[in-house]
């Protein structure tokens, strides 16, 4: 049974996660002082202001096709995170052939959420040490830290120390992951910023300003926030039908915005399920529909899932009694 850790320390001064006042621990400690990275703070403020300006131009001067293009980029880049970095590369919950992995790598690069390797390393550490100091976006430090604060400061030393022990060798054997990591600083600006800005101008005569602020800046900031809500809102609000002793929760609103990644209580209990949710029928889980489509045409295989019996046992043993509400009483 996992401990309830909602009361873990939330102050900024830690000693590798051990309380300074502890008389039991006499080991020399490395002090952790919160170190804000002002470059990131400025960059994220500028991006969010730019996104607001983009939103204003959506309602005042943008062409409809530009808005549709921004939406398509949100879905594609989102899939590069959900189907790609998350379910495929971090969790190995399904397998993709070479062309599909190439497509997912390109989609993932549009999202600019760091390389697949770095994203997956942080995510594996997040699952293994969830809601401790070693969790990069430890939600016990509050909504803001889990949402974006963790990207605005140096990581807690526990993240790096404990993260060293996480096996990443499988990703280093995937030439697509290695290629993206090696060339990230060239690929990312072109694929995430330059191409999405040029396409609307060259293909349908959009203005440079709209092309930059809508499908590029606004789309990027929107997709980032949808992703971050999984770490913040879905770690704080929602039912816990599978395990009431952990904080990750089932959150419908997050599932809608994050293409099916809001069913976070289920996902933390059964991280190897390619659906990242119990429910089938693609309700609020577009990513599952995407993977199933590629399975149908033979590009995806080895889709892992959890048997209804195992789920039922777990629901009875550790659930909070809301399974009927979240399961809506059916199975696929
Ligand atoms: C972004 C990522 O937004 C968002 C991730 C969200 C995850 C969500 C998960 C939820 C489930 C899935 C839902 C998907 C939903 C999608 C919906 C879509 C519609 N283990 O990091 P550094 C070591 S990114 C082991 O620089 P600092 C390692 O040696 C946004 N070791 O730490 C490393 O060197 P190297 C754009 C680790 O200096 C070294 O430490 N990107 C680990 O403390 C230094 O690493 C940005 O804004 C580990 N986990 O700096 C960039 N971590 O890499 C933001 C580190 O060479 N990041 N090490 O091996 C930064 O600027 C910095 O990382 C920092 C920390 C300032 C935050
Ligand atoms: Zn989580
Ligand atoms: Zn995960």
Coordinates of C-alpha atoms and ligand atoms in Angstrom, one line a residue:
X1 CA 0.0 0.0 0.0
X2 CA 1.5 3.3 -1.0
X3 CA 1.8 5.9 1.7
X4 CA -0.3 9.1 1.6
X5 CA 2.3 11.7 1.2
X6 CA 0.2 14.8 0.9
X7 CA 2.0 16.3 3.9
X8 CA 5.5 16.0 2.5
X9 CA 7.6 19.1 3.0
X10 CA 6.9 22.1 0.7
X11 CA 9.5 24.6 1.8
X12 CA 12.3 25.5 -0.4
X13 CA 15.2 24.4 1.8
X14 CA 15.8 20.7 1.9
X15 CA 18.6 18.4 2.8
X16 CA 18.3 15.8 0.2
X17 CA 14.7 15.3 1.3
X18 CA 15.6 14.7 4.9
X19 CA 14.3 17.0 7.6
X20 CA 17.0 19.2 9.0
X21 CA 15.6 18.8 12.4
X22 CA 16.0 15.0 12.3
X23 CA 18.2 13.8 15.1
X24 CA 18.4 10.3 13.7
X25 CA 20.3 11.3 10.5
X26 CA 23.9 12.4 11.2
X27 CA 25.2 12.0 7.7
X28 CA 26.7 15.2 6.1
X29 CA 24.1 16.7 3.9
X30 CA 24.2 18.7 0.7
X31 CA 22.0 21.7 1.2
X32 CA 19.4 22.4 -1.4
X33 CA 18.7 26.1 -1.9
X34 CA 16.0 27.0 -4.4
X35 CA 17.9 28.5 -7.4
X36 CA 15.6 30.4 -9.8
X37 CA 16.7 30.3 -13.4
X38 CA 15.8 33.9 -14.5
X39 CA 16.3 33.2 -18.2
X40 CA 13.5 30.6 -18.1
X41 CA 11.3 32.9 -16.0
X42 CA 11.7 35.7 -18.6
X43 CA 11.2 33.3 -21.5
X44 CA 8.0 31.8 -20.2
X45 CA 6.6 35.3 -19.3
X46 CA 7.4 36.5 -22.8
X47 CA 5.8 33.4 -24.4
X48 CA 2.6 33.8 -22.3
X49 CA 2.3 37.5 -23.2
X50 CA 2.9 36.5 -26.8
X51 CA 0.2 33.9 -26.6
X52 CA -2.3 36.4 -25.2
X53 CA -1.5 38.7 -28.2
X54 CA -2.0 35.7 -30.5
X55 CA -5.4 35.0 -28.9
X56 CA -6.3 38.7 -29.4
X57 CA -5.4 38.3 -33.1
X58 CA -7.5 35.1 -33.4
X59 CA -10.6 37.2 -32.8
X60 CA -9.5 40.3 -34.7
X61 CA -7.6 39.5 -37.9
X62 CA -6.6 35.9 -38.4
X63 CA -7.7 33.8 -41.4
X64 CA -9.9 30.8 -40.4
X65 CA -7.4 28.4 -42.1
X66 CA -4.6 29.8 -39.8
X67 CA -6.7 28.9 -36.8
X68 CA -7.4 25.5 -38.1
X69 CA -3.7 25.0 -38.8
X70 CA -2.9 26.0 -35.2
X71 CA -5.4 23.4 -34.0
X72 CA -3.9 20.7 -36.3
X73 CA -0.4 21.5 -34.9
X74 CA -1.7 21.3 -31.3
X75 CA -3.1 17.8 -32.0
X76 CA 0.0 16.6 -33.9
X77 CA 2.5 18.0 -31.4
X78 CA 0.3 16.7 -28.6
X79 CA 0.4 13.2 -30.1
X80 CA 4.2 13.5 -30.3
X81 CA 4.1 13.8 -26.5
X82 CA 1.2 11.5 -25.6
X83 CA 1.6 8.6 -28.1
X84 CA 5.3 9.2 -28.6
X85 CA 7.4 10.5 -25.6
X86 CA 4.9 9.2 -23.1
X87 CA 3.2 5.9 -24.0
X88 CA 5.8 4.7 -26.5
X89 CA 9.2 5.9 -25.3
X90 CA 8.8 6.5 -21.6
X91 CA 6.6 3.5 -20.8
X92 CA 7.1 1.1 -23.7
X93 CA 3.4 0.3 -23.5
X94 CA 3.3 -0.3 -27.3
X95 CA 5.7 -0.7 -30.2
X96 CA 5.9 1.3 -33.5
X97 CA 7.6 0.6 -36.7
X98 CA 10.4 2.8 -38.1
X99 CA 8.3 5.2 -40.2
X100 CA 5.8 5.7 -37.4
X101 CA 8.6 6.4 -34.9
X102 CA 10.0 9.0 -37.4
X103 CA 6.6 10.7 -37.6
X104 CA 6.2 10.7 -33.8
X105 CA 9.7 12.1 -33.5
X106 CA 8.8 15.0 -35.8
X107 CA 5.5 15.6 -34.0
X108 CA 7.5 15.5 -30.7
X109 CA 9.9 18.1 -32.0
X110 CA 7.0 20.4 -32.9
X111 CA 6.0 20.3 -29.2
X112 CA 9.4 21.5 -28.0
X113 CA 9.2 19.9 -24.6
X114 CA 12.9 18.9 -24.6
X115 CA 14.2 15.9 -26.4
X116 CA 12.5 12.6 -26.2
X117 CA 15.4 11.2 -24.2
X118 CA 15.3 14.1 -21.6
X119 CA 11.5 14.0 -21.4
X120 CA 11.4 10.3 -20.9
X121 CA 14.2 10.4 -18.3
X122 CA 12.3 13.0 -16.2
X123 CA 9.1 11.0 -16.7
X124 CA 10.5 7.7 -15.6
X125 CA 11.9 9.4 -12.5
X126 CA 8.5 11.0 -11.9
X127 CA 6.8 7.6 -11.8
X128 CA 9.5 5.8 -9.8
X129 CA 9.8 8.5 -7.1
X130 CA 6.4 10.1 -7.5
X131 CA 5.7 13.0 -5.1
X132 CA 9.1 12.9 -3.3
X133 CA 12.0 15.3 -3.8
X134 CA 13.3 13.1 -6.5
X135 CA 10.2 13.7 -8.6
X136 CA 11.1 16.5 -11.0
X137 CA 7.6 18.1 -10.7
X138 CA 6.8 17.0 -7.2
X139 CA 3.1 17.9 -6.7
X140 CA 3.5 18.1 -2.9
X141 CA 5.3 21.4 -3.5
X142 CA 2.0 22.8 -4.8
X143 CA 0.1 23.5 -8.0
X144 CA 2.4 26.1 -9.3
X145 CA 5.6 24.1 -8.8
X146 CA 4.1 21.0 -10.4
X147 CA 2.7 23.0 -13.3
X148 CA 5.6 25.2 -14.4
X149 CA 7.7 26.2 -11.3
X150 CA 9.9 23.1 -11.7
X151 CA 11.0 24.5 -15.1
X152 CA 11.9 27.8 -13.6
X153 CA 14.5 26.6 -11.1
X154 CA 17.4 24.2 -10.7
X155 CA 16.4 20.6 -10.0
X156 CA 16.5 19.2 -6.5
X157 CA 19.7 17.1 -6.2
X158 CA 17.6 14.0 -5.4
X159 CA 16.2 14.2 -9.0
X160 CA 19.7 13.9 -10.4
X161 CA 21.1 11.5 -7.8
X162 CA 18.1 9.1 -7.9
X163 CA 17.6 9.6 -11.6
X164 CA 21.1 8.3 -12.3
X165 CA 19.8 4.9 -11.3
X166 CA 17.0 4.8 -13.9
X167 CA 17.8 2.6 -16.9
X168 CA 17.6 4.6 -20.2
X169 CA 19.6 2.1 -22.3
X170 CA 16.6 1.1 -24.4
X171 CA 16.2 4.7 -25.6
X172 CA 19.9 4.9 -26.4
X173 CA 19.4 1.9 -28.7
X174 CA 16.7 3.7 -30.7
X175 CA 18.5 5.5 -33.5
X176 CA 15.6 8.0 -33.9
X177 CA 15.8 9.0 -30.2
X178 CA 19.6 9.3 -30.5
X179 CA 19.3 11.4 -33.7
X180 CA 16.8 13.8 -32.2
X181 CA 18.8 14.2 -29.1
X182 CA 22.0 14.9 -31.0
X183 CA 20.5 17.4 -33.4
X184 CA 17.8 18.9 -31.0
X185 CA 19.1 22.4 -31.0
X186 CA 19.0 22.5 -34.8
X187 CA 15.8 20.5 -35.4
X188 CA 13.7 22.1 -32.7
X189 CA 13.9 25.8 -33.7
X190 CA 13.2 24.9 -37.4
X191 CA 10.4 22.4 -36.8
X192 CA 8.7 24.0 -33.8
X193 CA 9.0 27.7 -34.8
X194 CA 10.3 28.5 -38.3
X195 CA 8.2 26.0 -40.4
X196 CA 4.9 26.7 -38.5
X197 CA 5.5 30.5 -39.1
X198 CA 6.4 30.2 -42.8
X199 CA 3.6 27.8 -43.9
X200 CA 0.7 30.2 -43.3
X201 CA 2.5 33.0 -45.1
X202 CA 3.6 31.0 -48.1
X203 CA 0.6 28.8 -48.6
X204 CA -2.4 31.0 -47.9
X205 CA -1.0 34.6 -47.6
X206 CA -1.4 35.0 -43.8
X207 CA 0.5 38.0 -42.3
X208 CA 3.9 37.2 -40.6
X209 CA 2.5 38.6 -37.3
X210 CA -0.5 36.3 -37.3
X211 CA 1.6 33.3 -38.5
X212 CA 4.1 33.8 -35.7
X213 CA 1.7 34.6 -32.8
X214 CA -1.1 32.1 -33.6
X215 CA 0.1 28.7 -34.9
X216 CA 3.5 29.1 -33.4
X217 CA 3.5 31.0 -30.0
X218 CA -0.2 30.6 -29.0
X219 CA -0.3 26.9 -30.1
X220 CA 3.0 26.2 -28.3
X221 CA 1.9 27.8 -25.0
X222 CA -1.5 26.2 -25.2
X223 CA 0.0 22.7 -25.7
X224 CA 2.5 23.3 -22.9
X225 CA -0.3 24.2 -20.5
X226 CA -2.4 21.2 -21.5
X227 CA 0.6 19.0 -20.8
X228 CA 1.5 20.7 -17.5
X229 CA -2.1 20.3 -16.2
X230 CA -1.4 16.6 -16.1
X231 CA 1.3 17.3 -13.5
X232 CA -0.6 19.9 -11.6
X233 CA -4.4 19.5 -11.8
X234 CA -4.4 15.7 -12.4
X235 CA -2.1 15.3 -9.4
X236 CA -4.4 17.3 -7.2
X237 CA -8.1 17.1 -8.2
X238 CA -10.3 14.2 -9.1
X239 CA -11.5 10.8 -8.1
X240 CA -9.2 7.9 -7.2
X241 CA -11.1 4.8 -8.1
X242 CA -8.0 2.6 -8.4
X243 CA -5.8 3.8 -5.5
X244 CA -6.9 6.2 -2.9
X245 CA -3.5 6.2 -1.3
X246 CA -1.8 8.3 -4.0
X247 CA -2.5 11.8 -5.3
X248 CA -2.8 11.3 -9.1
X249 CA -6.5 11.4 -9.9
X250 CA -9.0 10.9 -12.7
X251 CA -9.6 14.3 -14.2
X252 CA -12.0 14.7 -17.2
X253 CA -11.1 18.3 -18.0
X254 CA -7.4 17.4 -18.2
X255 CA -8.2 14.3 -20.3
X256 CA -10.0 16.5 -22.9
X257 CA -7.2 19.0 -23.2
X258 CA -4.4 16.5 -23.0
X259 CA -5.7 14.1 -25.7
X260 CA -6.6 11.4 -23.2
X261 CA -3.9 11.8 -20.5
X262 CA -6.1 13.0 -17.6
X263 CA -6.9 9.5 -16.3
X264 CA -3.9 9.8 -14.0
X265 CA -5.0 7.6 -11.1
X266 CA -5.3 4.7 -13.5
X267 CA -2.1 5.6 -15.2
X268 CA 0.0 5.7 -12.0
X269 CA -1.4 2.3 -11.0
X270 CA -1.0 0.7 -14.4
X271 CA 1.6 2.7 -16.3
X272 CA 2.2 0.0 -18.8
X273 CA -1.3 0.1 -20.3
X274 CA -1.1 1.7 -23.8
X275 CA -4.5 3.4 -23.3
X276 CA -3.4 5.2 -20.1
X277 CA -7.0 4.7 -19.0
X278 CA -9.3 1.9 -18.3
X279 CA -12.1 3.0 -20.6
X280 CA -12.2 2.1 -24.3
X281 CA -14.4 3.6 -27.0
X282 CA -11.9 6.5 -27.3
X283 CA -14.0 8.7 -25.0
X284 CA -11.8 11.6 -24.2
X285 CA -8.8 9.6 -25.3
X286 CA -7.8 10.5 -28.9
X287 CA -4.3 9.2 -28.4
X288 CA -5.7 5.6 -28.0
X289 CA -7.7 6.0 -31.2
X290 CA -4.5 7.2 -32.9
X291 CA -2.5 4.2 -31.7
X292 CA -5.3 1.8 -32.6
X293 CA -5.5 3.2 -36.1
X294 CA -1.8 2.4 -36.7
X295 CA -2.3 -1.0 -35.2
X296 CA -5.0 -1.7 -37.7
X297 CA -2.7 -0.8 -40.7
X298 CA 0.1 -2.8 -39.1
X299 CA 2.4 0.0 -38.1
X300 CA 1.9 -0.5 -34.3
X301 CA 2.0 -3.7 -32.4
X302 CA 2.4 -5.2 -28.9
X303 CA -0.3 -3.0 -27.4
X304 CA -0.1 -3.8 -23.7
X305 CA -3.3 -3.6 -21.6
X306 CA -4.4 -4.7 -18.1
X307 CA -7.0 -7.5 -17.7
X308 CA -10.4 -6.5 -16.3
X309 CA -9.9 -9.0 -13.4
X310 CA -6.7 -7.3 -12.3
X311 CA -8.3 -3.9 -12.5
X312 CA -11.3 -5.2 -10.5
X313 CA -9.1 -6.7 -7.8
X314 CA -7.2 -3.4 -7.5
X315 CA -10.4 -1.3 -7.4
X316 CA -11.7 -3.5 -4.6
X317 CA -8.5 -3.4 -2.6
X318 CA -7.4 0.2 -2.8
X319 CA -10.1 2.2 -4.7
X320 CA -12.0 5.1 -3.1
X321 CA -15.3 3.7 -4.1
X322 CA -15.9 6.0 -7.1
X323 CA -15.2 3.4 -9.8
X324 CA -18.8 3.4 -11.0
X325 CA -18.7 7.1 -11.4
X326 CA -15.5 7.2 -13.4
X327 CA -16.1 3.9 -15.2
X328 CA -19.6 5.0 -16.1
X329 CA -20.5 1.4 -15.5
X330 CA -19.1 -0.1 -18.6
X331 CA -16.1 -1.8 -20.1
X332 CA -14.9 -2.0 -23.6
Ligands
LIG1 C1 8.4 21.0 -20.8 C2 8.4 19.6 -20.3 O1 7.5 21.7 -20.8 C3 7.0 19.2 -19.9 C4 7.0 17.8 -19.3 C5 5.7 17.5 -18.8 C6 5.6 16.1 -18.3 C7 4.1 15.7 -18.2 C8 4.0 14.2 -17.8 C9 2.5 13.9 -17.7 C10 2.1 12.6 -18.4 C11 2.0 12.7 -19.9 C12 0.9 13.7 -20.3 C13 1.2 14.2 -21.7 C14 0.1 15.2 -22.0 C15 0.4 15.9 -23.3 C16 -0.8 16.7 -23.8 C17 -0.6 17.3 -25.1 C18 -1.8 18.1 -25.6 N1 17.5 11.9 -14.2 O2 17.7 19.4 -16.6 P1 19.1 19.9 -16.2 C19 21.2 15.4 -14.6 S1 9.9 21.5 -21.5 C20 18.9 11.8 -14.2 O3 19.7 21.0 -17.0 P2 19.3 21.7 -14.0 C21 21.8 15.1 -16.0 O4 23.1 14.7 -15.8 C22 9.6 23.1 -22.0 N2 19.7 12.8 -14.3 O5 19.1 20.3 -14.6 C23 21.7 16.4 -16.7 O6 22.6 16.5 -17.8 P3 22.4 15.8 -19.2 C24 10.7 23.6 -22.8 C25 19.2 14.0 -14.5 O7 20.6 22.3 -14.3 C26 22.0 17.4 -15.6 O8 21.4 16.8 -14.4 N3 12.0 23.4 -22.2 C27 17.8 14.2 -14.5 O9 18.9 21.6 -12.5 C28 21.5 18.8 -15.8 O10 20.0 18.6 -16.2 C29 12.5 24.2 -21.3 O11 11.8 25.2 -20.9 C30 16.9 13.1 -14.3 N4 15.6 13.2 -14.4 O12 18.2 22.7 -14.7 C31 13.8 23.8 -20.6 N5 17.5 15.5 -14.7 O13 20.9 16.2 -19.6 C32 13.5 23.8 -19.2 C33 18.7 16.1 -14.8 O14 23.4 16.4 -20.1 N6 14.6 23.1 -18.5 N7 19.7 15.2 -14.6 O15 22.4 14.3 -19.0 C34 15.7 23.7 -18.0 O16 16.0 24.8 -18.3 C35 16.4 22.9 -17.0 O17 16.1 21.5 -17.1 C36 16.0 23.4 -15.5 C37 16.8 22.5 -14.5 C38 16.4 24.8 -15.3 C39 14.6 23.2 -15.2
LIG2 ZN1 2.0 11.8 -12.8
LIG3 ZN1 3.5 8.2 -17.4

